[in-house]
Tab-separated table of C-alpha atoms and ligand atoms in Angstrom:
chain	number	residue	atom	x	y	z
F	5	MET	CA	11.756	33.948	1.252
F	6	LYS	CA	10.143	30.438	-0.719
F	7	LYS	CA	8.175	28.242	1.297
F	8	ILE	CA	8.875	24.561	1.576
F	9	LEU	CA	7.176	21.696	3.365
F	10	ILE	CA	9.077	18.750	4.166
F	11	ILE	CA	7.582	15.949	5.051
F	12	TYR	CA	9.532	13.149	6.835
F	13	THR	CA	8.141	9.754	6.123
F	14	GLY	CA	11.445	8.185	7.692
F	15	GLY	CA	14.109	5.864	5.549
F	16	THR	CA	17.470	5.533	6.414
F	17	ILE	CA	18.474	9.356	6.595
F	18	GLY	CA	16.858	9.828	9.887
F	19	MET	CA	17.824	6.097	11.189
F	20	ILE	CA	19.994	5.968	14.329
F	21	TYR	CA	21.718	2.324	15.513
F	22	ASN	CA	20.162	0.367	18.048
F	23	GLU	CA	23.280	-1.141	20.213
F	24	VAL	CA	21.081	-3.967	21.572
F	25	ASN	CA	19.221	-5.104	18.602
F	26	LYS	CA	22.315	-4.548	16.122
F	27	THR	CA	19.968	-2.987	13.335
F	28	PHE	CA	19.000	0.678	12.166
F	29	ILE	CA	15.629	1.842	12.988
F	30	PRO	CA	14.159	5.157	12.255
F	31	PHE	CA	14.127	8.383	14.695
F	32	ASP	CA	12.635	11.594	14.787
F	33	PHE	CA	13.501	14.436	12.838
F	34	LYS	CA	15.024	17.043	15.074
F	35	GLN	CA	18.390	15.176	14.879
F	36	ILE	CA	18.402	15.239	10.729
F	37	PHE	CA	18.302	19.355	11.517
F	38	ASN	CA	21.023	19.363	14.056
F	39	GLN	CA	23.305	16.807	12.367
F	40	VAL	CA	22.687	19.509	8.988
F	41	PRO	CA	23.218	23.181	9.907
F	42	GLU	CA	23.819	24.435	7.200
F	43	VAL	CA	20.090	24.314	5.841
F	44	LYS	CA	19.406	27.390	8.090
F	45	ARG	CA	21.415	29.535	6.222
F	46	MET	CA	19.668	28.751	2.327
F	47	GLY	CA	17.218	31.530	3.275
F	48	LEU	CA	14.307	29.118	3.249
F	49	LYS	CA	11.691	29.525	5.109
F	50	LEU	CA	11.111	25.671	6.294
F	51	THR	CA	8.055	23.613	7.737
F	52	VAL	CA	8.661	19.858	8.597
F	53	GLN	CA	6.036	17.236	8.737
F	54	SER	CA	6.502	14.182	10.278
F	55	PHE	CA	5.239	10.448	10.176
F	56	ARG	CA	4.083	9.344	13.561
F	57	PRO	CA	6.227	7.435	14.031
F	58	PRO	CA	8.747	7.066	10.831
F	59	ILE	CA	8.820	4.194	9.257
F	60	ASP	CA	11.386	2.238	6.860
F	61	SER	CA	9.941	2.151	3.271
F	62	SER	CA	9.666	-1.539	3.471
F	63	ASN	CA	6.721	-0.600	5.248
F	64	MET	CA	4.982	1.624	2.819
F	65	GLN	CA	1.321	1.028	2.126
F	66	PRO	CA	-0.986	2.683	-0.283
F	67	GLN	CA	-2.557	4.704	2.663
F	68	HIS	CA	0.517	5.826	3.457
F	69	TRP	CA	0.992	7.167	-0.559
F	70	ALA	CA	-2.483	8.434	0.475
F	71	GLN	CA	-0.966	10.444	3.482
F	72	ILE	CA	1.265	12.169	1.965
F	73	ALA	CA	-0.988	13.160	-1.471
F	74	LYS	CA	-3.342	14.497	1.262
F	75	ALA	CA	-0.828	16.966	3.158
F	76	ILE	CA	0.372	18.007	-0.109
F	77	GLU	CA	-3.236	18.901	-1.180
F	78	LEU	CA	-3.870	20.481	1.998
F	79	HIS	CA	-1.063	22.834	1.899
F	80	TYR	CA	-0.608	22.859	-1.827
F	81	ASN	CA	-1.477	27.382	-1.842
F	82	GLU	CA	0.815	27.854	1.390
F	83	PHE	CA	4.287	26.296	-0.256
F	84	ASP	CA	6.454	26.723	-3.064
F	85	GLY	CA	7.731	23.422	-3.089
F	86	PHE	CA	7.993	19.872	-1.077
F	87	VAL	CA	10.237	17.973	-0.029
F	88	VAL	CA	9.438	14.362	0.684
F	89	LEU	CA	12.310	12.490	2.503
F	90	HIS	CA	11.109	8.669	2.182
F	91	GLY	CA	13.621	5.269	2.500
F	92	SER	CA	14.974	4.389	-0.604
F	93	ASP	CA	14.111	1.084	-0.525
F	94	THR	CA	10.357	1.518	-1.911
F	95	MET	CA	10.948	5.084	-3.172
F	96	ALA	CA	10.374	4.961	-6.736
F	97	TYR	CA	7.428	3.164	-5.745
F	98	THR	CA	5.880	6.383	-3.937
F	99	ALA	CA	7.607	8.725	-6.177
F	100	SER	CA	5.623	6.862	-9.332
F	101	ALA	CA	2.196	6.536	-7.160
F	102	LEU	CA	2.075	10.167	-6.520
F	103	SER	CA	3.083	11.182	-9.982
F	104	PHE	CA	-0.721	9.862	-10.791
F	105	MET	CA	-2.082	10.895	-8.086
F	106	LEU	CA	-1.478	14.489	-8.249
F	107	GLU	CA	-2.863	15.308	-11.633
F	108	ASN	CA	-1.992	18.713	-13.125
F	109	LEU	CA	0.875	19.043	-10.464
F	110	SER	CA	2.246	22.880	-11.424
F	111	LYS	CA	4.526	22.949	-7.922
F	112	PRO	CA	8.065	20.378	-7.565
F	113	VAL	CA	7.524	17.439	-5.432
F	114	ILE	CA	11.141	16.273	-4.594
F	115	LEU	CA	11.730	12.567	-2.764
F	116	THR	CA	15.478	11.931	-1.745
F	117	GLY	CA	17.066	10.088	1.445
F	118	SER	CA	20.121	8.613	1.519
F	119	GLN	CA	21.912	5.471	1.528
F	120	LEU	CA	23.747	6.235	5.144
F	121	PRO	CA	21.925	8.325	8.166
F	122	VAL	CA	22.821	11.304	8.235
F	123	GLY	CA	25.075	10.987	11.415
F	124	GLU	CA	26.888	8.383	10.023
F	125	ILE	CA	30.403	10.654	8.784
F	126	ARG	CA	30.449	9.059	5.268
F	127	THR	CA	26.766	9.587	4.709
F	128	ASP	CA	25.395	10.988	1.482
F	129	ALA	CA	22.272	12.538	3.054
F	130	LYS	CA	23.494	15.826	3.728
F	131	GLU	CA	23.756	16.384	0.309
F	132	ASN	CA	20.806	14.951	-0.743
F	133	LEU	CA	18.685	17.130	1.815
F	134	ILE	CA	20.508	20.147	0.622
F	135	THR	CA	19.797	19.794	-3.218
F	136	SER	CA	16.852	18.274	-2.735
F	137	LEU	CA	15.662	21.860	-1.071
F	138	GLU	CA	17.211	24.024	-3.470
F	139	ILE	CA	15.663	22.336	-6.566
F	140	ALA	CA	12.360	22.155	-4.727
F	141	SER	CA	12.747	26.269	-4.239
F	142	CYS	CA	14.050	26.922	-7.783
F	143	GLU	CA	12.219	29.163	-10.793
F	144	PHE	CA	12.939	29.514	-14.206
F	145	ASN	CA	11.319	32.325	-16.111
F	146	GLY	CA	9.478	33.082	-13.032
F	147	LYS	CA	7.792	29.917	-12.359
F	148	PRO	CA	9.184	26.634	-10.563
F	149	ALA	CA	11.827	25.010	-12.196
F	150	VAL	CA	10.446	21.187	-11.871
F	151	PRO	CA	6.689	21.167	-11.947
F	152	GLU	CA	7.034	17.358	-11.433
F	153	VAL	CA	7.550	14.387	-8.777
F	154	CYS	CA	10.746	13.502	-8.532
F	155	ILE	CA	13.442	11.850	-7.456
F	156	TYR	CA	16.889	13.436	-5.935
F	157	PHE	CA	19.521	11.032	-5.367
F	158	ASP	CA	23.438	11.163	-5.713
F	159	PHE	CA	23.808	14.440	-7.660
F	160	ASN	CA	20.837	13.312	-10.282
F	161	LEU	CA	17.429	14.513	-10.205
F	162	TYR	CA	15.449	11.597	-12.089
F	163	ARG	CA	11.451	11.359	-13.469
F	164	GLY	CA	9.770	9.764	-10.290
F	165	ASN	CA	8.085	7.428	-12.579
F	166	ARG	CA	10.731	6.354	-14.562
F	167	THR	CA	13.412	5.993	-11.530
F	168	SER	CA	13.931	2.426	-10.616
F	169	LYS	CA	16.494	1.537	-6.679
F	170	TYR	CA	19.275	-0.704	-9.064
F	171	ASN	CA	21.903	-0.775	-5.944
F	172	SER	CA	21.773	-1.550	-2.143
F	173	GLU	CA	24.683	-0.258	-1.617
F	174	LYS	CA	26.369	2.387	-4.095
F	175	PHE	CA	25.352	6.184	-3.213
F	176	GLU	CA	23.987	6.486	-6.759
F	177	ALA	CA	21.046	4.172	-5.451
F	178	PHE	CA	18.454	4.746	-8.929
F	179	GLN	CA	18.745	4.630	-12.551
F	180	SER	CA	16.074	5.993	-15.134
F	181	VAL	CA	17.427	4.073	-17.979
F	182	ASN	CA	14.774	4.647	-20.244
F	183	TYR	CA	14.341	8.765	-19.799
F	184	PRO	CA	17.298	11.091	-19.272
F	185	VAL	CA	17.785	12.765	-16.411
F	186	LEU	CA	16.458	16.305	-15.416
F	187	ALA	CA	19.286	17.669	-13.816
F	188	GLU	CA	22.273	17.388	-12.589
F	189	ALA	CA	24.495	18.886	-9.706
F	190	GLY	CA	27.689	19.631	-10.010
F	191	VAL	CA	29.366	23.015	-9.342
F	192	HIS	CA	26.314	24.940	-10.986
F	193	LEU	CA	22.543	23.462	-11.264
F	194	LYS	CA	22.326	21.760	-14.668
F	195	PHE	CA	18.512	21.652	-15.591
F	196	ASN	CA	17.450	19.833	-19.225
F	197	HIS	CA	14.483	21.921	-19.726
F	198	GLN	CA	13.412	20.375	-22.673
F	199	PHE	CA	12.738	17.407	-20.276
F	200	ILE	CA	10.794	18.796	-17.970
F	201	ASN	CA	7.049	18.768	-17.570
F	202	LYS	CA	5.703	21.998	-18.439
F	203	SER	CA	4.395	24.042	-15.640
F	204	THR	CA	-0.261	23.831	-16.119
F	205	SER	CA	-2.842	26.248	-14.903
F	206	LYS	CA	-4.975	23.551	-14.463
F	207	GLN	CA	-5.881	23.190	-10.601
F	208	LEU	CA	-4.265	20.615	-8.730
F	209	SER	CA	-6.418	17.388	-8.558
F	210	VAL	CA	-5.707	14.779	-5.799
F	211	SER	CA	-6.847	11.044	-5.940
F	212	THR	CA	-6.607	9.227	-2.904
F	213	VAL	CA	-8.251	5.592	-3.900
F	214	MET	CA	-5.202	3.148	-4.962
F	215	ALA	CA	-6.797	-0.211	-5.334
F	216	ASN	CA	-4.634	-3.199	-4.640
F	217	GLU	CA	-6.001	-5.845	-6.727
F	218	VAL	CA	-3.360	-6.564	-8.366
F	219	GLY	CA	-0.235	-8.980	-9.049
F	220	ILE	CA	3.217	-9.117	-10.744
F	221	LEU	CA	4.548	-12.115	-12.384
F	222	LYS	CA	7.909	-12.783	-13.616
F	223	ILE	CA	8.313	-15.476	-16.170
F	224	PHE	CA	11.060	-17.596	-15.816
F	225	PRO	CA	12.796	-20.827	-17.455
F	226	GLY	CA	11.349	-23.592	-15.919
F	227	ILE	CA	8.100	-21.681	-14.606
F	228	THR	CA	5.419	-24.503	-13.537
F	229	LYS	CA	1.711	-24.333	-14.687
F	230	ASN	CA	0.796	-24.779	-10.944
F	231	TRP	CA	2.873	-21.376	-10.296
F	232	MET	CA	1.653	-19.776	-13.357
F	233	GLU	CA	-1.990	-20.741	-13.058
F	234	SER	CA	-1.900	-19.885	-9.151
F	235	VAL	CA	-0.533	-16.669	-9.703
F	236	MET	CA	-2.882	-15.759	-12.912
F	237	LEU	CA	-6.083	-17.220	-11.244
F	238	ALA	CA	-5.926	-16.264	-8.039
F	239	PRO	CA	-8.893	-14.764	-6.320
F	240	GLY	CA	-9.366	-11.167	-5.775
F	241	VAL	CA	-6.711	-10.007	-8.894
F	242	ARG	CA	-8.329	-7.289	-11.148
F	243	ALA	CA	-4.832	-7.364	-12.933
F	244	ILE	CA	-1.784	-8.926	-13.778
F	245	ILE	CA	2.168	-7.435	-14.519
F	246	LEU	CA	3.476	-9.680	-16.515
F	247	GLU	CA	7.326	-9.320	-16.482
F	248	THR	CA	8.568	-10.802	-19.933
F	249	PHE	CA	11.947	-11.552	-21.322
F	250	GLY	CA	13.195	-9.192	-23.484
F	251	ALA	CA	10.976	-7.265	-25.947
F	252	GLY	CA	7.989	-9.070	-24.013
F	253	ASN	CA	8.311	-12.654	-24.907
F	254	THR	CA	7.256	-15.719	-22.650
F	255	PRO	CA	7.497	-19.286	-23.627
F	256	ASN	CA	4.250	-19.668	-26.076
F	257	GLU	CA	3.544	-23.940	-25.098
F	258	PRO	CA	0.217	-24.482	-25.579
F	259	TRP	CA	-0.294	-24.680	-21.470
F	260	VAL	CA	0.745	-20.921	-21.321
F	261	LYS	CA	-1.098	-19.297	-23.999
F	262	ASP	CA	-4.141	-21.330	-22.143
F	263	ILE	CA	-3.534	-20.048	-18.630
F	264	ILE	CA	-3.336	-16.708	-20.618
F	265	LYS	CA	-6.491	-17.117	-22.420
F	266	ARG	CA	-8.328	-17.975	-19.341
F	267	THR	CA	-7.068	-15.125	-17.409
F	268	ALA	CA	-8.635	-13.157	-19.996
F	269	GLU	CA	-12.237	-14.578	-20.262
F	270	ALA	CA	-12.461	-14.207	-16.648
F	271	GLY	CA	-11.759	-10.521	-17.307
F	272	ARG	CA	-8.527	-9.934	-15.432
F	273	ILE	CA	-6.851	-7.309	-16.909
F	274	ILE	CA	-2.788	-8.361	-18.580
F	275	VAL	CA	-0.177	-6.050	-19.171
F	276	ASN	CA	3.208	-7.267	-20.393
F	277	ILE	CA	6.319	-5.358	-19.112
F	278	THR	CA	10.010	-6.421	-19.495
F	279	GLN	CA	12.095	-7.672	-16.937
F	280	CYS	CA	14.801	-6.143	-18.920
F	281	GLY	CA	16.205	-2.760	-17.028
F	282	GLY	CA	15.527	-1.060	-19.810
F	283	GLY	CA	13.677	-1.311	-23.190
F	284	ARG	CA	10.544	-1.706	-24.175
F	285	VAL	CA	7.845	-4.106	-25.227
F	286	ASP	CA	7.317	-4.454	-28.614
F	287	GLN	CA	4.419	-7.334	-28.781
F	288	GLY	CA	3.805	-9.418	-31.614
F	289	ARG	CA	7.963	-8.727	-33.028
F	290	TYR	CA	8.621	-12.562	-32.226
F	291	GLU	CA	6.680	-15.720	-32.218
F	292	THR	CA	6.969	-15.805	-28.790
F	293	SER	CA	5.071	-12.838	-27.842
F	294	ARG	CA	2.302	-13.226	-31.075
F	295	HIS	CA	0.231	-15.470	-28.488
F	296	LEU	CA	-0.146	-12.170	-25.753
F	297	GLU	CA	-1.396	-9.576	-28.095
F	298	GLN	CA	-4.081	-12.158	-29.579
F	299	ALA	CA	-5.307	-13.220	-26.158
F	300	GLY	CA	-5.708	-9.082	-25.591
F	301	VAL	CA	-2.894	-8.581	-23.195
F	302	ILE	CA	-1.918	-5.332	-23.635
F	303	SER	CA	2.049	-3.408	-23.862
F	304	GLY	CA	3.120	-1.334	-20.973
F	305	PHE	CA	5.768	-0.181	-23.775
F	306	ASP	CA	8.857	1.042	-21.717
F	307	LEU	CA	7.045	1.404	-18.353
F	308	THR	CA	9.019	0.395	-15.337
F	309	THR	CA	7.526	-2.292	-12.885
F	310	GLU	CA	7.021	0.555	-10.135
F	311	ALA	CA	4.981	2.876	-13.039
F	312	ALA	CA	3.242	-0.182	-14.090
F	313	LEU	CA	1.543	-1.155	-10.777
F	314	THR	CA	1.201	2.284	-9.365
F	315	LYS	CA	-0.385	3.002	-12.699
F	316	LEU	CA	-2.910	0.059	-12.630
F	317	MET	CA	-3.758	0.493	-8.695
F	318	PHE	CA	-4.362	4.231	-9.555
F	319	LEU	CA	-6.498	3.356	-12.717
F	320	LEU	CA	-8.427	0.426	-10.887
F	321	GLY	CA	-8.933	2.773	-8.253
F	322	LYS	CA	-11.209	5.189	-10.324
F	323	ASN	CA	-13.661	2.537	-10.905
F	324	TYR	CA	-13.614	2.602	-14.705
F	325	ASN	CA	-14.782	-0.680	-16.536
F	326	ASN	CA	-12.080	-2.598	-18.004
F	327	ASN	CA	-12.014	-1.335	-22.023
F	328	ARG	CA	-11.573	2.247	-20.208
F	329	ILE	CA	-8.766	1.189	-17.840
F	330	LYS	CA	-6.991	-0.739	-20.394
F	331	GLU	CA	-7.385	2.756	-23.026
F	332	GLN	CA	-6.010	5.245	-20.185
F	333	PHE	CA	-3.508	2.388	-19.273
F	334	GLN	CA	-1.790	2.502	-23.097
F	335	LYS	CA	-1.827	6.280	-22.717
F	336	ASN	CA	1.401	8.335	-21.412
F	337	LEU	CA	-0.679	10.127	-18.741
F	338	ARG	CA	2.470	11.841	-16.599
F	339	GLY	CA	5.168	11.382	-18.773
F	340	GLU	CA	6.208	7.728	-17.426
F	341	MET	CA	5.806	6.136	-20.944
F	342	THR	CA	7.385	6.610	-24.500
F	343	ASN	CA	4.840	4.860	-26.628
O	8	LIG	N1	15.364	0.416	4.433
O	8	LIG	C1	15.678	1.829	4.412
O	8	LIG	C2	14.504	2.355	4.140
O	8	LIG	O1	13.716	2.011	2.547
O	8	LIG	C3	16.364	1.664	3.326
O	8	LIG	C4	16.684	3.282	2.784
O	8	LIG	O2	16.125	4.792	3.535
O	8	LIG	O3	17.553	3.342	1.525
O	8	LIG	O4	13.664	2.926	4.863
């Protein structure tokens, strides 16, 4: 009998409607089990650990990621797989963060949730939960079928650090534009083994320090010098992600170049990712990105915002010097980028 640890953090999946405030609020896990009696027939030994209290994922912080990572580390040898029930709003951030925090992972960590609470008639919670448990317990050639951090939602299994929430209403809430789905759930569970990380025999190594001295600046037509300067040179920031146009472009007016140059000279790491949903940064392809390359801005290639942010937090948390952080950032650490 496969043993699965369910870590219930909160999210819509376990929410109930509060008639007084007219809002959804997180509720305890027992009612999820009561609503999905099918899981008892799956032939799995399930153990549940709950956040107290469960939270809306908009309240997720790096210390919550650490709490999940520590629970996995502590119980790693006792279980065959892990299912993390989580709100969809920041699920892609948590999945990306966990992928960096859990080095040499050789067991499945499947994040899932739902768009409608488990008690609603048209809920997507039951399918998401049941199939996530099945995936977490699946083997291929005698080893866990998916030894990586994934998101399962609406019949698709995605690599966690390649995923973004793109729709707040559809059951299909997530997309992984720059990487193929790892599995599709139809009549059969169809794994795309060629895209799934291989198991490692190395020992799991868990990092829980995530430094949040980071910022994201989205470039837009009409951005002012004041705004850009105040964000780039804000106190207490060690690294900035620029969400740029297209293949990594920004306005190249002299004042923009000047701010970028001063930010880099102040010892801050600047990362360039595209604000497009898919595709990659190609610095220097256009005149409007050459100045970034010249100022030492590093390319985020095809990283999602969620992966770029959590990768920086992870590397800053390691106490490396800037050169080492830049070098590591441009490497593919967990299948998060194609460079
Ligand atoms: N606000 C909810 C959350 O992220 C939305 C959801 O679960 O889908 O916790």
